[in-house]
Each structure stands twice: as structure tokens, then as C-alpha cells.
Amino acid sequence: MTRALIPAFAAVLLIAACDRQTVNPPTEPAAPIATPEAAPPAPKPPGVGTVMPGAGPASFVGRWAGNLAWCANTGGAHQPVILTPLRFEGYENSCAITSLEQVVDGYEVTLACQAEGGASRERVRLSVQDDVLRLTWLNRNEAVLLLRRCPAAPVVDEGQPAG
């Protein structure tokens, strides 16, 4: 009787060992590991927090101009500023958003910029209300620039003229 149980018990151990060695396919991510290090951070006070680059708010993402007539321009000093969660692109400057922190009235960002052959770092507060973006240059005596959101470009079907 004992001899009959040994092969069955060995088969169960073999199946269990195989199960531990399986790897999830690339299309199915592994389940998260529950460790103290993987625990979510403690909640921040209301209205304050840190956001990782690339995960920023949609409120400031878009094309912005000092005058709505400039929205159609694709070159020159009177062209829109383009903001993404990772970039701040303007006339003769190109900036990476290297940090993004939520504050009570918007977001404070650090920009690493290349402009006219030089590199600089800027701190800017971005506050959006309706379709107005208020840019406050924190390291330029808190100079303020108001920009308006450019309307979305009309969608054009391939082969069909806009209009």
C-alpha cells in the first residue's frame, strides 16, 4: 500500500515544482510583489503632491498663444507655445520638463531648456482656469504671462480638403 502511495506523492511534488517554475507570458505582466517597499506612499495633504514626469495633468497640455490669431502660425516669434506632460516648446527654445509638482493653484515645473545655443534651468508655475494659462516665471521675479488655449485644429480626412 505504501509503495502505491509513493509514485502518487512523487507526481504531486513534480507538478507542484513545475508550477513554481512557470513564467508568465510577455503579454501578461506578473502580479505585483507585496512587500513593505512596494506599499503605496502615505497620502499627501489636500492640494499638494508630486507627479512624475509624463504623468502630468491634462489641464496645461495643448497649444497656447498670447493672441488667438497666432494659433495658426507655424514659425516666427508669434507662434503658439506647445506643452506636453514632458515638453515645453516655444519660439527659439526647447525645454524638457524635468520635475512636476502639484501645488494648490496648479503645477510648478522645472524646465531644462536649450535656447539660442545655450542651456538654462527655469522654474515655472502653470495655472489653468477655463482656457487661460497663467505662466509665472518663479526665477524671473515672478513675471506673469497669460496665454489662451488654441482651438483644436480641424480634422482632415486623407484626400479631403479642410473646410
mmCIF file of C-alpha atoms in Angstrom:
data_model
loop_
_atom_site.group_PDB
_atom_site.id
_atom_site.type_symbol
_atom_site.label_atom_id
_atom_site.label_comp_id
_atom_site.label_asym_id
_atom_site.label_seq_id
_atom_site.Cartn_x
_atom_site.Cartn_y
_atom_site.Cartn_z
ATOM 1 C CA MET A 1 0.000 0.000 0.000
ATOM 2 C CA THR A 2 2.836 2.355 0.884
ATOM 3 C CA ARG A 3 4.537 1.570 -2.396
ATOM 4 C CA ALA A 4 1.411 2.643 -4.269
ATOM 5 C CA LEU A 5 1.346 5.997 -2.468
ATOM 6 C CA ILE A 6 4.986 6.844 -3.223
ATOM 7 C CA PRO A 7 4.520 7.277 -7.015
ATOM 8 C CA ALA A 8 1.347 9.329 -6.489
ATOM 9 C CA PHE A 9 3.095 11.534 -3.917
ATOM 10 C CA ALA A 10 6.109 11.977 -6.252
ATOM 11 C CA ALA A 11 3.784 13.000 -9.082
ATOM 12 C CA VAL A 12 2.155 15.662 -6.871
ATOM 13 C CA LEU A 13 5.596 17.028 -5.884
ATOM 14 C CA LEU A 14 6.686 17.087 -9.526
ATOM 15 C CA ILE A 15 3.567 19.003 -10.586
ATOM 16 C CA ALA A 16 3.997 21.468 -7.699
ATOM 17 C CA ALA A 17 7.653 22.015 -8.610
ATOM 18 C CA CYS A 18 6.742 22.623 -12.255
ATOM 19 C CA ASP A 19 4.053 25.093 -11.260
ATOM 20 C CA ARG A 20 6.585 27.210 -9.314
ATOM 21 C CA GLN A 21 8.856 27.321 -12.344
ATOM 22 C CA THR A 22 6.276 28.661 -14.808
ATOM 23 C CA VAL A 23 6.876 32.111 -16.226
ATOM 24 C CA ASN A 24 4.098 34.433 -17.233
ATOM 25 C CA PRO A 25 3.998 35.175 -20.984
ATOM 26 C CA PRO A 26 5.167 38.646 -22.117
ATOM 27 C CA THR A 27 1.580 39.640 -22.869
ATOM 28 C CA GLU A 28 0.570 39.075 -19.231
ATOM 29 C CA PRO A 29 2.559 41.071 -16.668
ATOM 30 C CA ALA A 30 3.488 39.393 -13.422
ATOM 31 C CA ALA A 31 1.431 40.148 -10.342
ATOM 32 C CA PRO A 32 2.971 42.798 -8.065
ATOM 33 C CA ILE A 33 5.028 41.574 -5.145
ATOM 34 C CA ALA A 34 3.566 42.561 -1.799
ATOM 35 C CA THR A 35 6.496 43.924 0.232
ATOM 36 C CA PRO A 36 6.776 46.918 2.560
ATOM 37 C CA GLU A 37 8.866 48.691 -0.112
ATOM 38 C CA ALA A 38 6.085 48.240 -2.677
ATOM 39 C CA ALA A 39 3.422 49.722 -0.394
ATOM 40 C CA PRO A 40 1.844 52.935 -1.691
ATOM 41 C CA PRO A 41 3.235 56.160 -0.187
ATOM 42 C CA ALA A 42 1.385 57.904 2.616
ATOM 43 C CA PRO A 43 -1.266 60.337 1.381
ATOM 44 C CA LYS A 44 -0.188 63.962 0.852
ATOM 45 C CA PRO A 45 -2.092 66.921 2.320
ATOM 46 C CA PRO A 46 -5.016 68.017 0.107
ATOM 47 C CA GLY A 47 -3.925 70.157 -2.840
ATOM 48 C CA VAL A 48 -0.225 69.258 -2.607
ATOM 49 C CA GLY A 49 1.655 66.379 -4.167
ATOM 50 C CA THR A 50 4.317 65.280 -6.566
ATOM 51 C CA VAL A 51 3.636 63.965 -10.032
ATOM 52 C CA MET A 52 6.198 62.051 -12.053
ATOM 53 C CA PRO A 53 7.196 63.471 -15.465
ATOM 54 C CA GLY A 54 4.989 62.056 -18.171
ATOM 55 C CA ALA A 55 2.043 61.611 -15.841
ATOM 56 C CA GLY A 56 1.106 65.260 -15.632
ATOM 57 C CA PRO A 57 -2.333 66.808 -15.748
ATOM 58 C CA ALA A 58 -4.173 67.354 -18.966
ATOM 59 C CA SER A 59 -5.127 70.887 -17.872
ATOM 60 C CA PHE A 60 -1.975 72.542 -19.251
ATOM 61 C CA VAL A 61 -1.332 70.191 -22.175
ATOM 62 C CA GLY A 62 -2.005 71.834 -25.516
ATOM 63 C CA ARG A 63 -1.149 74.767 -27.747
ATOM 64 C CA TRP A 64 -1.203 78.224 -26.160
ATOM 65 C CA ALA A 65 -0.760 81.720 -27.624
ATOM 66 C CA GLY A 66 -0.734 85.309 -26.382
ATOM 67 C CA ASN A 67 -3.154 86.163 -29.200
ATOM 68 C CA LEU A 68 -5.576 83.617 -30.680
ATOM 69 C CA ALA A 69 -4.676 84.847 -34.198
ATOM 70 C CA TRP A 70 -1.178 83.382 -33.616
ATOM 71 C CA CYS A 71 -2.568 79.852 -33.238
ATOM 72 C CA ALA A 72 -2.364 79.222 -36.996
ATOM 73 C CA ASN A 73 1.309 80.293 -37.169
ATOM 74 C CA THR A 74 3.924 77.569 -37.563
ATOM 75 C CA GLY A 75 7.025 79.756 -37.367
ATOM 76 C CA GLY A 76 8.355 83.081 -36.156
ATOM 77 C CA ALA A 77 8.052 84.868 -32.847
ATOM 78 C CA HIS A 78 4.239 84.837 -32.928
ATOM 79 C CA GLN A 79 3.636 81.110 -32.857
ATOM 80 C CA PRO A 80 1.924 79.072 -30.149
ATOM 81 C CA VAL A 81 3.753 77.505 -27.228
ATOM 82 C CA ILE A 82 3.245 73.740 -27.177
ATOM 83 C CA LEU A 83 3.016 71.986 -23.799
ATOM 84 C CA THR A 84 3.015 68.241 -23.251
ATOM 85 C CA PRO A 85 3.490 66.350 -19.992
ATOM 86 C CA LEU A 86 7.205 66.097 -20.900
ATOM 87 C CA ARG A 87 7.999 69.159 -23.075
ATOM 88 C CA PHE A 88 7.633 72.942 -23.232
ATOM 89 C CA GLU A 89 8.265 74.093 -26.817
ATOM 90 C CA GLY A 90 8.309 77.756 -27.800
ATOM 91 C CA TYR A 91 9.901 80.192 -30.229
ATOM 92 C CA GLU A 92 13.675 79.598 -30.283
ATOM 93 C CA ASN A 93 13.567 77.420 -27.149
ATOM 94 C CA SER A 94 13.001 73.793 -26.381
ATOM 95 C CA CYS A 95 12.601 72.586 -22.804
ATOM 96 C CA ALA A 96 12.255 69.233 -21.109
ATOM 97 C CA ILE A 97 10.021 69.165 -18.045
ATOM 98 C CA THR A 98 12.340 67.534 -15.515
ATOM 99 C CA SER A 99 10.061 67.779 -12.480
ATOM 100 C CA LEU A 100 6.403 68.476 -11.919
ATOM 101 C CA GLU A 101 4.886 69.213 -8.530
ATOM 102 C CA GLN A 102 1.233 69.810 -7.799
ATOM 103 C CA VAL A 103 0.524 72.948 -5.765
ATOM 104 C CA VAL A 104 -2.767 74.410 -4.586
ATOM 105 C CA ASP A 105 -3.404 76.544 -7.693
ATOM 106 C CA GLY A 106 -1.705 74.447 -10.388
ATOM 107 C CA TYR A 107 1.690 72.881 -11.004
ATOM 108 C CA GLU A 108 5.259 74.015 -10.517
ATOM 109 C CA VAL A 109 7.644 72.625 -13.088
ATOM 110 C CA THR A 110 11.380 72.672 -13.575
ATOM 111 C CA LEU A 111 12.451 73.133 -17.169
ATOM 112 C CA ALA A 112 15.810 72.154 -18.669
ATOM 113 C CA CYS A 113 15.979 74.404 -21.739
ATOM 114 C CA GLN A 114 18.055 74.843 -24.853
ATOM 115 C CA ALA A 115 17.652 78.292 -26.378
ATOM 116 C CA GLU A 116 19.787 80.145 -28.885
ATOM 117 C CA GLY A 117 22.729 77.811 -28.339
ATOM 118 C CA GLY A 118 22.685 77.966 -24.526
ATOM 119 C CA ALA A 119 21.327 75.801 -21.740
ATOM 120 C CA SER A 120 19.303 77.069 -18.786
ATOM 121 C CA ARG A 121 17.069 75.846 -15.977
ATOM 122 C CA GLU A 122 13.778 77.571 -15.240
ATOM 123 C CA ARG A 123 11.099 77.184 -12.565
ATOM 124 C CA VAL A 124 7.574 77.948 -13.760
ATOM 125 C CA ARG A 125 4.133 77.737 -12.141
ATOM 126 C CA LEU A 126 1.351 76.688 -14.520
ATOM 127 C CA SER A 127 -2.208 77.560 -13.528
ATOM 128 C CA VAL A 128 -5.159 76.998 -15.839
ATOM 129 C CA GLN A 129 -8.590 78.498 -15.449
ATOM 130 C CA ASP A 130 -11.057 77.898 -18.261
ATOM 131 C CA ASP A 131 -8.961 78.411 -21.429
ATOM 132 C CA VAL A 132 -6.368 80.745 -19.905
ATOM 133 C CA LEU A 133 -2.918 79.540 -18.861
ATOM 134 C CA ARG A 134 -1.108 81.703 -16.346
ATOM 135 C CA LEU A 135 2.657 81.141 -16.530
ATOM 136 C CA THR A 136 4.549 82.550 -13.563
ATOM 137 C CA TRP A 137 8.343 82.540 -14.036
ATOM 138 C CA LEU A 138 9.461 81.805 -10.470
ATOM 139 C CA ASN A 139 13.122 82.634 -11.053
ATOM 140 C CA ARG A 140 12.358 85.811 -13.035
ATOM 141 C CA ASN A 141 10.877 87.918 -10.232
ATOM 142 C CA GLU A 142 7.581 86.037 -10.663
ATOM 143 C CA ALA A 143 6.902 87.625 -14.057
ATOM 144 C CA VAL A 144 3.477 86.547 -15.344
ATOM 145 C CA LEU A 145 2.478 85.654 -18.892
ATOM 146 C CA LEU A 146 -1.152 84.913 -19.813
ATOM 147 C CA LEU A 147 -1.797 82.624 -22.766
ATOM 148 C CA ARG A 148 -5.035 81.443 -24.358
ATOM 149 C CA ARG A 149 -5.682 77.846 -25.403
ATOM 150 C CA CYS A 150 -5.615 77.474 -29.177
ATOM 151 C CA PRO A 151 -8.688 75.813 -30.647
ATOM 152 C CA ALA A 152 -8.200 72.266 -31.872
ATOM 153 C CA ALA A 153 -7.091 72.007 -35.472
ATOM 154 C CA PRO A 154 -9.843 70.796 -37.808
ATOM 155 C CA VAL A 155 -9.678 67.084 -38.569
ATOM 156 C CA VAL A 156 -8.962 66.417 -42.234
ATOM 157 C CA ASP A 157 -9.690 63.078 -43.869
ATOM 158 C CA GLU A 158 -6.883 61.890 -46.123
ATOM 159 C CA GLY A 159 -7.531 63.128 -49.628
ATOM 160 C CA GLN A 160 -10.234 65.565 -48.475
ATOM 161 C CA PRO A 161 -9.618 69.317 -48.149
ATOM 162 C CA ALA A 162 -10.369 71.014 -44.818
ATOM 163 C CA GLY A 163 -13.462 73.077 -44.655
#
